[in-house]
Tab-separated table of C-alpha atoms in Angstrom:
chain	number	residue	atom	x	y	z
E	112	MET	CA	-54.451	-43.115	-4.032
E	113	THR	CA	-56.539	-44.374	-1.126
E	114	ARG	CA	-54.947	-47.796	-1.490
E	115	TYR	CA	-51.477	-46.333	-1.126
E	116	ILE	CA	-52.473	-44.372	1.979
E	117	ILE	CA	-53.944	-47.508	3.561
E	118	PHE	CA	-50.816	-49.453	2.635
E	119	VAL	CA	-48.531	-46.829	4.201
E	120	VAL	CA	-50.681	-46.673	7.346
E	121	LEU	CA	-50.533	-50.454	7.688
E	122	ILE	CA	-46.761	-50.458	7.209
E	123	LEU	CA	-46.279	-47.730	9.807
E	124	SER	CA	-48.660	-49.478	12.207
E	125	ASN	CA	-46.768	-52.744	11.882
E	126	LEU	CA	-43.470	-50.979	12.358
E	127	GLY	CA	-44.806	-49.231	15.449
E	128	LEU	CA	-46.207	-52.472	16.825
E	129	GLY	CA	-42.937	-54.221	16.081
E	130	TYR	CA	-41.014	-51.510	17.905
E	131	ILE	CA	-43.290	-51.769	20.953
E	132	LEU	CA	-43.045	-55.562	20.967
E	133	HIS	CA	-39.265	-55.333	20.725
E	134	GLN	CA	-38.605	-52.450	23.150
E	135	GLY	CA	-41.642	-52.469	25.435
E	136	ILE	CA	-43.466	-49.374	26.611
E	137	GLY	CA	-44.077	-48.235	30.174
E	138	ASP	CA	-44.622	-51.255	32.421
E	139	LEU	CA	-45.264	-53.448	29.400
E	140	PRO	CA	-42.283	-55.764	28.795
E	141	PRO	CA	-40.890	-56.250	25.285
E	142	MET	CA	-43.218	-59.142	24.542
E	143	GLY	CA	-41.749	-59.719	21.110
E	144	ARG	CA	-38.362	-60.605	22.548
E	145	VAL	CA	-39.878	-62.276	25.623
E	146	LEU	CA	-41.976	-64.642	23.484
E	147	ASN	CA	-39.316	-65.211	20.848
E	148	PRO	CA	-39.185	-69.030	20.497
E	149	PHE	CA	-35.420	-68.948	19.916
E	150	GLN	CA	-34.233	-66.405	22.501
E	151	GLY	CA	-37.190	-65.661	24.790
E	152	LEU	CA	-38.570	-67.260	27.930
E	153	TRP	CA	-39.133	-70.554	26.106
E	154	ARG	CA	-35.361	-70.980	26.299
E	155	ASN	CA	-35.407	-70.594	30.098
E	156	GLY	CA	-36.235	-74.201	30.796
E	157	PRO	CA	-34.173	-76.080	33.375
E	158	GLU	CA	-30.609	-76.705	32.277
E	159	HIS	CA	-28.747	-79.854	33.105
E	160	LEU	CA	-26.639	-79.236	36.186
E	161	SER	CA	-23.457	-80.436	34.548
E	162	ASP	CA	-23.884	-78.159	31.516
E	163	LEU	CA	-21.511	-75.456	32.705
E	164	GLN	CA	-20.406	-72.794	30.269
E	165	LYS	CA	-16.810	-72.444	29.242
E	166	ILE	CA	-15.428	-70.695	32.296
E	167	THR	CA	-12.618	-68.187	31.942
E	168	GLY	CA	-10.580	-66.789	34.819
E	169	LEU	CA	-9.648	-69.963	36.710
E	170	LYS	CA	-6.003	-70.591	37.627
E	171	SER	CA	-6.308	-74.379	37.656
E	172	LYS	CA	-8.826	-77.092	36.896
E	173	VAL	CA	-11.938	-77.131	39.114
E	174	GLU	CA	-14.263	-80.111	39.293
E	175	VAL	CA	-17.945	-79.780	40.211
E	176	VAL	CA	-19.761	-82.990	41.144
E	177	TRP	CA	-23.551	-82.905	41.522
E	178	ASP	CA	-25.155	-85.400	43.886
E	179	ASP	CA	-28.644	-86.897	43.617
E	180	HIS	CA	-30.143	-83.904	45.446
E	181	GLY	CA	-28.631	-81.371	43.050
E	182	VAL	CA	-26.066	-80.194	45.601
E	183	PRO	CA	-22.751	-79.088	44.019
E	184	HIS	CA	-19.511	-80.462	45.476
E	185	VAL	CA	-16.711	-78.153	44.345
E	186	PHE	CA	-13.129	-79.484	44.271
E	187	ALA	CA	-10.470	-76.845	43.587
E	188	GLN	CA	-6.683	-76.861	43.747
E	189	ASN	CA	-6.464	-73.450	45.417
E	190	GLU	CA	-8.605	-71.154	47.536
E	191	ASP	CA	-8.934	-68.485	44.877
E	192	ASP	CA	-10.498	-70.874	42.364
E	193	LEU	CA	-12.724	-72.363	45.078
E	194	PHE	CA	-14.494	-69.107	45.878
E	195	PHE	CA	-14.442	-68.083	42.219
E	196	MET	CA	-16.498	-71.181	41.466
E	197	GLN	CA	-18.817	-70.548	44.402
E	198	GLY	CA	-19.584	-67.095	43.010
E	199	TYR	CA	-20.039	-68.525	39.529
E	200	LEU	CA	-22.516	-71.169	40.725
E	201	HIS	CA	-24.427	-68.686	42.861
E	202	ALA	CA	-24.827	-66.422	39.845
E	203	ARG	CA	-25.749	-69.284	37.542
E	204	HIS	CA	-28.648	-70.390	39.734
E	205	ARG	CA	-29.624	-67.283	41.724
E	206	LEU	CA	-28.554	-64.202	39.763
E	207	TRP	CA	-31.899	-62.423	39.917
E	208	GLN	CA	-32.207	-63.107	43.641
E	209	MET	CA	-28.681	-61.806	44.257
E	210	ASP	CA	-29.323	-58.724	42.150
E	211	VAL	CA	-32.531	-57.733	43.931
E	212	GLN	CA	-31.190	-58.377	47.433
E	213	THR	CA	-28.011	-56.383	46.919
E	214	ARG	CA	-29.922	-53.519	45.294
E	215	ALA	CA	-32.266	-53.525	48.289
E	216	GLY	CA	-29.352	-52.794	50.608
E	217	GLN	CA	-28.362	-49.863	48.391
E	218	ALA	CA	-31.887	-48.387	48.035
E	219	ARG	CA	-31.816	-49.136	44.300
E	220	VAL	CA	-34.737	-51.507	43.719
E	221	SER	CA	-36.651	-48.735	41.920
E	222	GLU	CA	-34.038	-48.814	39.164
E	223	MET	CA	-35.359	-52.250	38.262
E	224	VAL	CA	-39.083	-52.188	38.962
E	225	GLY	CA	-39.906	-48.493	38.867
E	226	SER	CA	-41.894	-46.341	41.276
E	227	LYS	CA	-43.493	-49.352	42.966
E	228	ALA	CA	-40.370	-49.712	45.097
E	229	ARG	CA	-39.854	-45.995	45.788
E	230	GLU	CA	-41.237	-46.117	49.311
E	231	PHE	CA	-38.987	-49.063	50.171
E	232	ASP	CA	-35.902	-47.387	48.703
E	233	GLU	CA	-36.647	-44.167	50.564
E	234	PHE	CA	-36.945	-46.082	53.824
E	235	VAL	CA	-33.623	-47.897	53.293
E	236	ALA	CA	-31.907	-44.614	52.468
E	237	GLN	CA	-33.429	-42.808	55.445
E	238	ILE	CA	-32.247	-45.335	58.011
E	239	GLY	CA	-28.691	-45.042	56.702
E	240	LEU	CA	-28.249	-48.510	55.229
E	241	ARG	CA	-26.286	-47.182	52.266
E	242	GLU	CA	-23.752	-45.496	54.530
E	243	ALA	CA	-23.566	-48.640	56.660
E	244	SER	CA	-22.864	-50.705	53.523
E	245	VAL	CA	-19.961	-48.438	52.572
E	246	LYS	CA	-18.442	-48.807	56.042
E	247	ALA	CA	-18.918	-52.585	55.916
E	248	ARG	CA	-17.211	-52.736	52.519
E	249	ASP	CA	-14.256	-50.760	53.829
E	250	GLU	CA	-14.021	-53.129	56.800
E	251	ILE	CA	-14.074	-56.156	54.487
E	252	LEU	CA	-11.294	-54.740	52.343
E	253	SER	CA	-9.182	-53.802	55.366
E	254	ASN	CA	-8.644	-57.497	56.134
E	255	GLU	CA	-6.309	-59.131	53.630
E	256	SER	CA	-7.755	-62.652	53.906
E	257	THR	CA	-11.386	-61.533	53.783
E	258	ALA	CA	-10.711	-59.189	50.877
E	259	ALA	CA	-9.062	-61.988	48.876
E	260	VAL	CA	-12.026	-64.316	49.377
E	261	VAL	CA	-14.581	-61.651	48.423
E	262	LYS	CA	-12.619	-60.571	45.335
E	263	ALA	CA	-12.299	-64.189	44.144
E	264	TYR	CA	-16.029	-64.694	44.697
E	265	LEU	CA	-16.862	-61.551	42.722
E	266	ARG	CA	-14.656	-62.626	39.824
E	267	GLY	CA	-16.736	-65.779	39.595
E	268	VAL	CA	-20.042	-63.881	39.702
E	269	ASN	CA	-18.918	-61.392	37.076
E	270	SER	CA	-17.463	-64.118	34.864
E	271	TYR	CA	-20.925	-65.624	34.597
E	272	ILE	CA	-22.565	-62.247	33.944
E	273	LYS	CA	-19.988	-61.292	31.316
E	274	ASN	CA	-20.661	-64.423	29.270
E	275	LEU	CA	-24.456	-64.235	29.483
E	276	THR	CA	-26.441	-64.068	26.261
E	277	TYR	CA	-30.036	-62.894	26.001
E	278	ARG	CA	-31.068	-66.487	25.468
E	279	GLN	CA	-29.561	-67.467	28.849
E	280	LEU	CA	-30.767	-64.356	30.672
E	281	PRO	CA	-33.059	-65.196	33.630
E	282	VAL	CA	-36.697	-64.655	32.708
E	283	GLU	CA	-37.150	-61.861	35.254
E	284	TYR	CA	-34.687	-59.678	33.360
E	285	LYS	CA	-36.488	-60.377	30.112
E	286	LEU	CA	-39.831	-59.364	31.591
E	287	LEU	CA	-38.403	-56.136	33.014
E	288	ASN	CA	-36.309	-55.425	29.927
E	289	THR	CA	-33.158	-54.941	31.963
E	290	TRP	CA	-29.726	-56.499	32.315
E	291	PRO	CA	-27.622	-57.502	35.346
E	292	GLU	CA	-24.784	-55.163	36.192
E	293	GLU	CA	-21.342	-55.943	37.565
E	294	PHE	CA	-21.121	-57.110	41.162
E	295	THR	CA	-18.777	-55.248	43.489
E	296	GLU	CA	-17.521	-55.438	47.065
E	297	LEU	CA	-20.127	-52.818	47.948
E	298	ARG	CA	-22.921	-55.087	46.771
E	299	VAL	CA	-21.650	-57.933	48.960
E	300	ALA	CA	-21.623	-55.540	51.916
E	301	ALA	CA	-25.116	-54.301	51.013
E	302	PHE	CA	-26.434	-57.866	51.067
E	303	LEU	CA	-24.958	-58.432	54.529
E	304	LYS	CA	-26.569	-55.214	55.735
E	305	ILE	CA	-30.000	-56.073	54.350
E	306	MET	CA	-29.711	-59.431	56.137
E	307	SER	CA	-28.718	-57.603	59.311
E	308	LEU	CA	-31.811	-55.432	58.954
E	309	ARG	CA	-33.953	-58.519	58.531
E	310	LEU	CA	-32.519	-60.206	61.625
E	311	ALA	CA	-31.969	-57.254	63.949
E	312	GLY	CA	-33.976	-54.387	62.443
E	313	ARG	CA	-36.503	-54.336	65.213
E	314	SER	CA	-37.426	-52.090	68.071
E	315	TYR	CA	-39.932	-52.237	70.897
E	316	ASP	CA	-39.342	-48.635	71.931
E	317	LEU	CA	-42.614	-47.168	70.674
E	318	GLU	CA	-44.815	-49.908	72.134
E	319	LEU	CA	-43.014	-49.933	75.466
E	320	THR	CA	-43.129	-46.151	75.668
E	321	ARG	CA	-46.909	-46.295	75.300
E	322	LEU	CA	-47.079	-48.930	78.021
E	323	LEU	CA	-44.859	-46.857	80.261
E	324	LYS	CA	-47.081	-43.825	79.896
E	325	LYS	CA	-50.230	-45.864	80.466
E	326	PHE	CA	-49.207	-48.051	83.411
E	327	GLY	CA	-46.188	-46.351	84.942
E	328	ALA	CA	-42.599	-47.512	85.489
E	329	GLU	CA	-43.292	-49.766	88.459
E	330	LYS	CA	-45.716	-52.049	86.611
E	331	VAL	CA	-43.754	-52.124	83.357
E	332	ARG	CA	-40.599	-53.024	85.291
E	333	ASP	CA	-42.199	-56.400	86.108
E	334	LEU	CA	-41.893	-57.262	82.425
E	335	PHE	CA	-38.107	-57.258	82.773
E	336	PRO	CA	-37.198	-59.239	85.903
E	337	LEU	CA	-33.522	-59.503	86.864
E	338	PHE	CA	-32.262	-63.076	87.023
E	339	PRO	CA	-29.292	-64.216	89.122
E	340	GLU	CA	-25.981	-64.596	87.313
E	341	GLY	CA	-23.968	-67.800	87.311
E	342	ASN	CA	-24.556	-71.419	86.340
E	343	GLU	CA	-27.474	-72.035	88.659
E	344	PRO	CA	-30.767	-72.937	86.957
E	345	ILE	CA	-33.255	-70.126	86.620
E	346	ILE	CA	-36.319	-70.783	88.766
E	347	TYR	CA	-39.197	-68.572	87.766
E	348	PRO	CA	-41.275	-67.146	90.632
E	349	GLU	CA	-44.871	-68.329	90.614
E	350	GLU	CA	-46.174	-64.852	89.825
E	351	LEU	CA	-44.084	-64.725	86.639
E	352	LYS	CA	-45.359	-68.099	85.455
E	353	THR	CA	-48.839	-66.638	85.165
E	354	LEU	CA	-47.768	-63.394	83.499
E	355	ALA	CA	-49.044	-64.553	80.118
E	356	GLY	CA	-52.246	-66.015	81.605
E	357	LYS	CA	-55.513	-64.690	82.923
E	358	LYS	CA	-54.333	-64.637	86.548
E	359	ALA	CA	-51.772	-61.887	86.036
E	360	ASN	CA	-53.388	-58.929	87.798
E	361	PHE	CA	-51.887	-55.673	88.996
E	362	ASN	CA	-53.933	-53.493	91.334
E	363	ASP	CA	-57.150	-55.316	90.433
E	364	HIS	CA	-56.579	-54.708	86.700
E	365	ASN	CA	-56.116	-57.530	84.240
E	366	PHE	CA	-52.689	-56.393	83.070
E	367	VAL	CA	-52.387	-58.802	80.161
E	368	SER	CA	-55.744	-57.792	78.718
E	369	GLN	CA	-54.352	-54.293	78.308
E	370	PHE	CA	-51.990	-55.687	75.692
E	371	ALA	CA	-54.852	-56.082	73.230
E	372	ASP	CA	-53.646	-53.019	71.329
E	373	TYR	CA	-50.065	-54.313	71.186
E	374	PRO	CA	-50.112	-57.674	69.365
E	375	LYS	CA	-46.520	-57.267	68.221
E	376	ILE	CA	-45.358	-57.437	71.836
E	377	LEU	CA	-47.561	-60.410	72.638
E	378	ASN	CA	-46.048	-62.460	69.851
E	379	GLY	CA	-42.574	-61.281	70.806
E	380	PHE	CA	-41.717	-59.674	67.510
E	381	ALA	CA	-41.750	-56.137	66.199
E	382	TYR	CA	-40.080	-55.553	62.853
E	383	LEU	CA	-39.850	-51.894	62.002
E	384	GLY	CA	-43.442	-51.436	63.062
E	385	LYS	CA	-44.687	-54.302	60.886
E	386	GLY	CA	-45.353	-57.496	62.828
E	387	GLU	CA	-44.498	-60.738	61.045
E	388	GLY	CA	-45.307	-63.166	63.844
E	389	PHE	CA	-42.830	-64.857	66.113
E	390	ASN	CA	-39.668	-65.576	64.163
E	391	GLY	CA	-37.165	-67.072	66.564
E	392	SER	CA	-34.598	-69.757	65.869
E	393	ASN	CA	-32.827	-72.491	67.743
E	394	ASN	CA	-30.024	-75.023	67.646
E	395	TRP	CA	-29.175	-78.059	69.719
E	396	ALA	CA	-26.708	-80.920	70.067
E	397	VAL	CA	-26.951	-84.616	70.964
E	398	GLY	CA	-24.002	-86.352	72.637
E	399	LYS	CA	-22.552	-89.410	70.912
E	400	SER	CA	-23.542	-91.622	73.871
E	401	ARG	CA	-27.177	-90.752	73.176
E	402	SER	CA	-27.255	-91.097	69.388
E	403	GLN	CA	-27.967	-94.319	67.522
E	404	SER	CA	-25.017	-93.762	65.191
E	405	GLY	CA	-22.586	-93.099	68.032
E	406	HIS	CA	-21.741	-89.707	66.572
E	407	ILE	CA	-22.384	-86.254	67.947
E	408	LEU	CA	-25.341	-84.607	66.256
E	409	VAL	CA	-25.717	-80.845	65.808
E	410	ALA	CA	-28.936	-79.399	64.430
E	411	ASN	CA	-29.964	-75.873	63.546
E	412	ASP	CA	-33.399	-74.462	62.823
E	413	THR	CA	-32.941	-70.871	61.658
E	414	HIS	CA	-36.679	-70.113	61.389
E	415	LEU	CA	-36.151	-67.809	58.431
E	416	ASN	CA	-39.384	-67.508	56.485
E	417	TYR	CA	-39.802	-69.751	53.467
E	418	SER	CA	-39.151	-68.033	50.170
E	419	LEU	CA	-38.942	-68.955	46.516
E	420	PRO	CA	-36.142	-69.238	45.710
E	421	SER	CA	-34.824	-70.231	49.106
E	422	ILE	CA	-32.539	-67.821	50.896
E	423	TRP	CA	-30.100	-70.728	51.300
E	424	TYR	CA	-27.881	-72.450	48.738
E	425	GLU	CA	-26.504	-75.806	49.858
E	426	MET	CA	-23.009	-76.749	48.695
E	427	HIS	CA	-19.707	-78.451	49.519
E	428	LEU	CA	-16.380	-76.607	49.136
E	429	VAL	CA	-13.041	-78.463	49.007
E	430	ALA	CA	-9.536	-77.056	48.482
E	431	PRO	CA	-6.150	-77.546	50.200
E	432	GLY	CA	-6.817	-76.809	53.875
E	433	ILE	CA	-10.585	-76.387	53.291
E	434	ASN	CA	-13.308	-79.030	53.454
E	435	VAL	CA	-16.636	-77.494	54.437
E	436	TYR	CA	-20.248	-78.446	53.775
E	437	GLY	CA	-23.417	-76.535	54.544
E	438	ALA	CA	-25.713	-73.705	53.532
E	439	SER	CA	-24.492	-70.496	51.935
E	440	PHE	CA	-26.121	-67.158	51.113
E	441	PRO	CA	-26.196	-66.292	47.392
E	442	GLY	CA	-24.555	-62.891	47.282
E	443	THR	CA	-21.755	-63.577	49.739
E	444	PRO	CA	-18.938	-66.165	49.873
E	445	SER	CA	-18.258	-69.071	52.248
E	446	ILE	CA	-20.624	-71.281	54.265
E	447	ILE	CA	-22.949	-69.708	56.844
E	448	VAL	CA	-24.250	-72.843	58.585
E	449	GLY	CA	-22.482	-76.185	58.320
E	450	PHE	CA	-19.488	-78.251	59.312
E	451	ASN	CA	-15.922	-79.068	58.365
E	452	SER	CA	-13.630	-81.955	59.290
E	453	LYS	CA	-13.149	-80.624	62.838
E	454	VAL	CA	-16.198	-78.704	63.982
E	455	SER	CA	-19.806	-77.946	63.127
E	456	TRP	CA	-21.653	-74.725	63.897
E	457	ALA	CA	-25.132	-73.293	63.968
E	458	VAL	CA	-26.537	-69.790	64.120
E	459	THR	CA	-29.503	-68.265	65.879
E	460	ASN	CA	-30.850	-64.794	66.382
E	461	ALA	CA	-31.491	-63.361	69.830
E	462	ALA	CA	-33.815	-60.678	68.404
E	463	PRO	CA	-32.336	-57.866	70.508
E	464	ASP	CA	-33.678	-54.346	70.390
E	465	VAL	CA	-30.785	-52.547	68.700
E	466	MET	CA	-32.606	-49.539	67.253
E	467	ASP	CA	-33.139	-46.185	68.912
E	468	PHE	CA	-35.459	-43.323	68.049
E	469	PHE	CA	-34.583	-39.642	68.274
E	470	GLU	CA	-36.745	-36.570	67.999
E	471	VAL	CA	-35.032	-33.983	65.809
E	472	LYS	CA	-35.879	-30.316	66.227
E	473	PHE	CA	-34.709	-28.000	63.446
E	474	ARG	CA	-33.887	-24.344	63.896
E	475	ASN	CA	-35.551	-23.426	60.593
E	476	ASP	CA	-38.965	-24.126	59.125
E	477	PHE	CA	-38.532	-26.574	56.237
E	478	SER	CA	-42.227	-26.884	55.383
E	479	GLU	CA	-41.868	-24.812	52.201
E	480	PHE	CA	-38.912	-26.940	51.109
E	481	SER	CA	-40.872	-30.141	51.844
E	482	ASN	CA	-43.811	-28.912	49.775
E	483	LYS	CA	-41.507	-28.301	46.805
E	484	ILE	CA	-40.160	-31.861	47.120
E	485	ASP	CA	-43.716	-33.245	47.145
E	486	GLU	CA	-44.625	-31.240	44.056
E	487	THR	CA	-41.499	-32.445	42.265
E	488	ARG	CA	-42.355	-36.085	43.045
E	489	LYS	CA	-45.843	-35.655	41.588
E	490	HIS	CA	-44.332	-34.648	38.259
């Protein structure tokens, strides 16, 4: 009898272990499926660039040529297929990146990674990024040409997702035991808004308000000198040249030393109260008379922080009336920085202060309501 009990216990234990390994439990990924030598992460090795799946949804034949640097050159017979293929290639190489970034703009990262991202999602929701994404989507769809490009791009993204098998699923999805969902116009808009937050989501109001209270308006005004308008060169007064040095004194006080508590102003960057160091960008051009090749040169240094994978995706798009090469953003169509047969362009960020703070005074006392919310979150 004891033997049978032991046998049953072992069978149940193995079944339970098998279930856990297949489904996962809590933060533990389904390691059985993840480590499966036929379908798991072992099958996520690098694929040959030319090994494209059978693509459905194209109107005509599209050719993709890969150069020695792994850059795709897409040749399509119409604009719809061109942006379809751009979306398909973005998804093929950067699906996880696209998924996370677009969820970030919708305050939905917690759906993937759990409570670890709750604080981030709450912040995104509180500053109104979801509402801004909806308005941006509506603006995109209100323009016939823009809407057509975005819809073609999304068909390409979703074509790749639709034909995914578990074996081809990016390893991040396998580890989190989740699956990519359909991409929509709202997700494209959400990506653009999260990029806008990254580039312009800064404010110096709090720091400057503290300075104003400490030193007064007259001294703080010297931080913002008015320059003459027009094409004349700006000649800095001698006293401004030493503003960042030890000689900048106001009423026998070393003014610059007072900035010790405000490092985010000293380095010229304040990102939502979290300094990331100076993060400017620049672009420049060289006339053809000054270049060795005899051609005009245009260069752009965006100064976006390095990431893995890169925020950029280099590619070449060719269709009737379109011949453009440059860097794109996975998650949105077209080329952001690059050139065509007539013009080249660069982008930079002026880092303006575009955020404002308001103090809200409520008529009622919401403390009891807030306490109930906190208790609910604990459970």
